[in-house]
Amino acid sequence: MIASGIIAQLRIGRPQPIAGVALPSAYHRQPVAGPVAVHELGLAGDQVGNTRVHGGPDKAVYAYPLSGYAGWIAEFPDFAERFVPGAMGENLVVDGLDEASLCLGDVIRCGSATLQIAQIREPCSTFAAVLGSKRVVKAMTLSGRCGWYFRVLEGGAIAAGDGHDVIERPHGDWPIRRFTPIAAGRAGKLDELEELAAMAALTPRWRQKLAQRAEQLRRGPF
């Protein structure tokens, strides 16, 4: 085992109206004791509202580190009470691992399921509406406190208290924390962009975006 954490909470939800959000959203996910089945499109009983930007095989399960909330509380002390597990709309609250200790493409054993980190979470208007401040969108991008999305390699069942165990690490040079400033467009050398664009574990959307950025660098300024 390469690294190990614990699923502190498992949360599922169904779309409901949220003030300031155009479409119903399942953002307010609630903890369940489990075990809960997980398949290609996510946890049984969990739904998404806007399927254009949420859900799908490469965003099947969203995990967020429990330790990440301390950073939010420190940055936004005026509404610190909002930063509790579930505030990010996550499915899995992970204790013991975070964006610095996990890498793109990590293969994770959770319960009897096998998952793979496929991409980071990008903040959206729903995130801002739920937290009550547009400032949190920029803060997530700058801080890298984004969490990670899984694709499901092997279905199974997950429950609170199960491990979040890294069993394979194909890209040990790419902790999520290294990737986040590149994703935000604040970093990224040509060789890094080319390496990421060729990374099979990364989602096709991100590989395409990074390949385009690499091509722009190769061409140079007009």
Tab-separated table of C-alpha atoms in Angstrom:
chain	number	residue	atom	x	y	z
A	1	MET	CA	0.000	0.000	0.000
A	2	ILE	CA	1.401	3.397	-1.026
A	3	ALA	CA	-0.697	5.722	1.137
A	4	SER	CA	-3.804	5.292	3.227
A	5	GLY	CA	-6.712	7.345	4.490
A	6	ILE	CA	-10.201	6.732	5.850
A	7	ILE	CA	-13.657	7.554	4.478
A	8	ALA	CA	-14.906	9.724	7.349
A	9	GLN	CA	-18.302	10.240	5.692
A	10	LEU	CA	-20.125	8.980	2.617
A	11	ARG	CA	-22.755	11.387	1.286
A	12	ILE	CA	-25.438	11.168	-1.412
A	13	GLY	CA	-28.111	13.563	-2.617
A	14	ARG	CA	-30.873	14.288	-5.081
A	15	PRO	CA	-31.505	17.527	-6.987
A	16	GLN	CA	-33.424	20.209	-5.130
A	17	PRO	CA	-33.897	23.954	-5.636
A	18	ILE	CA	-31.101	26.173	-4.304
A	19	ALA	CA	-31.474	29.937	-3.996
A	20	GLY	CA	-29.507	31.718	-6.688
A	21	VAL	CA	-29.028	28.587	-8.827
A	22	ALA	CA	-30.953	28.214	-12.090
A	23	LEU	CA	-31.306	24.431	-12.054
A	24	PRO	CA	-32.001	22.063	-9.146
A	25	SER	CA	-28.797	20.689	-7.650
A	26	ALA	CA	-27.836	17.711	-5.484
A	27	TYR	CA	-25.133	19.812	-3.818
A	28	HIS	CA	-26.625	19.351	-0.331
A	29	ARG	CA	-25.624	15.706	0.006
A	30	GLN	CA	-26.431	13.940	3.260
A	31	PRO	CA	-24.303	11.366	5.122
A	32	VAL	CA	-25.351	7.726	4.994
A	33	ALA	CA	-24.026	4.788	6.977
A	34	GLY	CA	-23.760	2.495	3.977
A	35	PRO	CA	-22.580	0.303	2.532
A	36	VAL	CA	-23.570	1.964	-0.755
A	37	ALA	CA	-23.064	0.367	-4.147
A	38	VAL	CA	-20.859	2.229	-6.607
A	39	HIS	CA	-20.941	1.754	-10.363
A	40	GLU	CA	-19.612	3.467	-13.493
A	41	LEU	CA	-21.741	6.586	-12.978
A	42	GLY	CA	-21.319	6.917	-9.231
A	43	LEU	CA	-22.907	5.952	-5.935
A	44	ALA	CA	-26.317	4.308	-5.909
A	45	GLY	CA	-28.969	6.873	-5.033
A	46	ASP	CA	-26.740	9.854	-5.772
A	47	GLN	CA	-27.858	12.145	-8.571
A	48	VAL	CA	-26.785	15.357	-10.268
A	49	GLY	CA	-28.914	18.252	-11.438
A	50	ASN	CA	-27.051	19.823	-14.359
A	51	THR	CA	-25.802	16.824	-16.321
A	52	ARG	CA	-24.112	19.097	-18.860
A	53	VAL	CA	-21.292	19.914	-16.430
A	54	HIS	CA	-21.682	17.357	-13.620
A	55	GLY	CA	-21.612	13.593	-13.448
A	56	GLY	CA	-20.510	11.080	-16.060
A	57	PRO	CA	-17.875	8.328	-15.920
A	58	ASP	CA	-14.966	10.723	-15.303
A	59	LYS	CA	-16.813	12.545	-12.506
A	60	ALA	CA	-18.506	9.541	-10.962
A	61	VAL	CA	-17.512	10.203	-7.342
A	62	TYR	CA	-16.251	13.431	-5.782
A	63	ALA	CA	-13.934	13.300	-2.765
A	64	TYR	CA	-12.774	16.112	-0.504
A	65	PRO	CA	-10.153	16.020	2.268
A	66	LEU	CA	-11.342	16.654	5.797
A	67	SER	CA	-8.147	18.632	6.442
A	68	GLY	CA	-9.037	21.103	3.691
A	69	TYR	CA	-11.710	22.771	5.804
A	70	ALA	CA	-9.146	24.300	8.161
A	71	GLY	CA	-7.777	26.363	5.289
A	72	TRP	CA	-11.234	27.665	4.399
A	73	ILE	CA	-11.958	28.607	8.000
A	74	ALA	CA	-8.659	30.482	8.233
A	75	GLU	CA	-9.267	32.332	4.968
A	76	PHE	CA	-12.933	33.169	5.627
A	77	PRO	CA	-13.322	33.469	9.405
A	78	ASP	CA	-16.463	35.613	9.080
A	79	PHE	CA	-18.459	32.584	7.955
A	80	ALA	CA	-16.326	29.801	9.364
A	81	GLU	CA	-19.427	27.913	10.522
A	82	ARG	CA	-20.282	27.110	6.909
A	83	PHE	CA	-17.104	25.117	6.367
A	84	VAL	CA	-18.069	21.717	7.700
A	85	PRO	CA	-17.976	18.297	6.004
A	86	GLY	CA	-20.392	18.332	3.086
A	87	ALA	CA	-19.914	22.039	2.374
A	88	MET	CA	-18.145	21.235	-0.896
A	89	GLY	CA	-20.939	18.961	-2.117
A	90	GLU	CA	-18.650	15.946	-1.846
A	91	ASN	CA	-19.559	12.270	-1.894
A	92	LEU	CA	-16.579	11.138	0.172
A	93	VAL	CA	-15.044	13.020	3.084
A	94	VAL	CA	-11.487	11.689	3.264
A	95	ASP	CA	-9.405	11.811	6.432
A	96	GLY	CA	-5.630	11.401	6.241
A	97	LEU	CA	-4.932	12.265	2.597
A	98	ASP	CA	-5.165	15.476	0.579
A	99	GLU	CA	-4.134	17.206	-2.654
A	100	ALA	CA	-0.480	17.176	-1.590
A	101	SER	CA	-0.349	13.455	-0.798
A	102	LEU	CA	-2.434	12.157	-3.717
A	103	CYS	CA	-1.453	12.136	-7.387
A	104	LEU	CA	-3.252	12.295	-10.704
A	105	GLY	CA	-4.050	8.758	-11.798
A	106	ASP	CA	-3.763	7.219	-8.334
A	107	VAL	CA	-5.709	3.964	-8.116
A	108	ILE	CA	-7.631	3.818	-4.842
A	109	ARG	CA	-9.252	0.910	-3.054
A	110	CYS	CA	-12.405	1.983	-1.181
A	111	GLY	CA	-14.360	-0.813	0.403
A	112	SER	CA	-14.756	-3.404	-2.344
A	113	ALA	CA	-14.561	-0.810	-5.153
A	114	THR	CA	-11.525	0.316	-7.146
A	115	LEU	CA	-11.431	3.984	-8.179
A	116	GLN	CA	-8.977	6.210	-10.054
A	117	ILE	CA	-8.322	9.927	-9.688
A	118	ALA	CA	-9.324	11.377	-13.047
A	119	GLN	CA	-9.330	15.151	-12.513
A	120	ILE	CA	-9.659	18.000	-10.043
A	121	ARG	CA	-12.832	19.827	-9.115
A	122	GLU	CA	-13.348	23.236	-10.720
A	123	PRO	CA	-15.399	25.763	-8.739
A	124	CYS	CA	-18.707	26.946	-10.187
A	125	SER	CA	-21.534	29.370	-9.536
A	126	THR	CA	-23.423	26.769	-7.478
A	127	PHE	CA	-20.450	26.552	-5.124
A	128	ALA	CA	-20.554	30.333	-4.691
A	129	ALA	CA	-24.334	30.378	-4.172
A	130	VAL	CA	-24.248	27.668	-1.512
A	131	LEU	CA	-21.361	29.246	0.406
A	132	GLY	CA	-22.860	32.706	0.020
A	133	SER	CA	-19.829	34.435	-1.475
A	134	LYS	CA	-18.381	34.738	-4.973
A	135	ARG	CA	-14.938	35.065	-3.396
A	136	VAL	CA	-14.769	31.334	-2.699
A	137	VAL	CA	-14.533	30.558	-6.429
A	138	LYS	CA	-11.245	32.422	-6.836
A	139	ALA	CA	-10.058	31.137	-3.461
A	140	MET	CA	-10.459	27.507	-4.521
A	141	THR	CA	-8.564	28.140	-7.759
A	142	LEU	CA	-5.695	29.937	-6.021
A	143	SER	CA	-5.416	27.649	-2.999
A	144	GLY	CA	-5.734	24.286	-4.735
A	145	ARG	CA	-8.173	23.125	-2.031
A	146	CYS	CA	-10.278	21.527	-4.740
A	147	GLY	CA	-10.677	17.835	-3.979
A	148	TRP	CA	-10.662	15.197	-6.699
A	149	TYR	CA	-13.010	13.293	-8.980
A	150	PHE	CA	-12.904	9.534	-9.456
A	151	ARG	CA	-13.726	7.245	-12.313
A	152	VAL	CA	-14.811	3.759	-11.260
A	153	LEU	CA	-12.473	1.015	-12.456
A	154	GLU	CA	-14.259	-1.770	-10.576
A	155	GLY	CA	-17.664	-1.464	-8.981
A	156	GLY	CA	-18.384	-2.580	-5.457
A	157	ALA	CA	-19.651	-1.079	-2.226
A	158	ILE	CA	-18.308	1.697	0.006
A	159	ALA	CA	-19.234	2.677	3.552
A	160	ALA	CA	-18.129	5.293	6.043
A	161	GLY	CA	-15.139	3.911	7.910
A	162	ASP	CA	-13.697	2.121	4.870
A	163	GLY	CA	-10.140	2.813	3.801
A	164	HIS	CA	-9.093	5.185	1.045
A	165	ASP	CA	-5.980	3.222	0.124
A	166	VAL	CA	-3.633	4.068	-2.746
A	167	ILE	CA	-2.735	0.738	-4.341
A	168	GLU	CA	-1.162	2.004	-7.583
A	169	ARG	CA	0.605	5.272	-8.392
A	170	PRO	CA	1.421	5.561	-12.114
A	171	HIS	CA	2.254	9.270	-11.942
A	172	GLY	CA	4.120	9.854	-8.711
A	173	ASP	CA	5.628	13.089	-10.041
A	174	TRP	CA	2.174	14.636	-10.319
A	175	PRO	CA	0.591	15.335	-6.930
A	176	ILE	CA	-2.705	17.147	-7.359
A	177	ARG	CA	-1.166	20.201	-5.682
A	178	ARG	CA	1.378	20.456	-8.529
A	179	PHE	CA	-1.355	20.273	-11.140
A	180	THR	CA	-3.761	22.869	-9.741
A	181	PRO	CA	-1.769	26.013	-10.685
A	182	ILE	CA	-1.273	24.588	-14.170
A	183	ALA	CA	-4.994	23.927	-14.459
A	184	ALA	CA	-5.617	27.533	-13.411
A	185	GLY	CA	-3.279	28.809	-16.144
A	186	ARG	CA	-0.801	30.253	-13.653
A	187	ALA	CA	1.978	27.774	-14.430
A	188	GLY	CA	2.988	25.116	-16.909
A	189	LYS	CA	6.131	24.682	-18.983
A	190	LEU	CA	5.951	23.111	-22.418
A	191	ASP	CA	7.333	19.760	-21.278
A	192	GLU	CA	4.845	19.634	-18.391
A	193	LEU	CA	1.911	20.405	-20.657
A	194	GLU	CA	3.023	17.771	-23.136
A	195	GLU	CA	3.399	15.173	-20.392
A	196	LEU	CA	-0.055	15.925	-19.015
A	197	ALA	CA	-1.652	15.893	-22.471
A	198	ALA	CA	-0.302	12.363	-22.961
A	199	MET	CA	-1.446	11.129	-19.523
A	200	ALA	CA	-4.058	8.428	-20.135
A	201	ALA	CA	-5.365	8.681	-16.568
A	202	LEU	CA	-6.362	12.318	-17.045
A	203	THR	CA	-9.784	13.017	-18.553
A	204	PRO	CA	-9.989	13.576	-22.325
A	205	ARG	CA	-11.293	17.101	-21.759
A	206	TRP	CA	-8.268	18.101	-19.721
A	207	ARG	CA	-5.851	16.371	-22.069
A	208	GLN	CA	-7.305	18.313	-24.981
A	209	LYS	CA	-7.114	21.638	-23.127
A	210	LEU	CA	-3.499	21.046	-22.139
A	211	ALA	CA	-2.539	19.904	-25.636
A	212	GLN	CA	-3.954	23.154	-27.007
A	213	ARG	CA	-1.949	25.175	-24.496
A	214	ALA	CA	1.190	23.232	-25.409
A	215	GLU	CA	0.610	23.961	-29.080
A	216	GLN	CA	0.240	27.658	-28.332
A	217	LEU	CA	3.576	27.630	-26.504
A	218	ARG	CA	5.275	25.816	-29.378
A	219	ARG	CA	4.025	28.449	-31.818
A	220	GLY	CA	5.176	31.284	-29.594
A	221	PRO	CA	3.820	34.849	-29.601
A	222	PHE	CA	2.395	36.192	-32.822
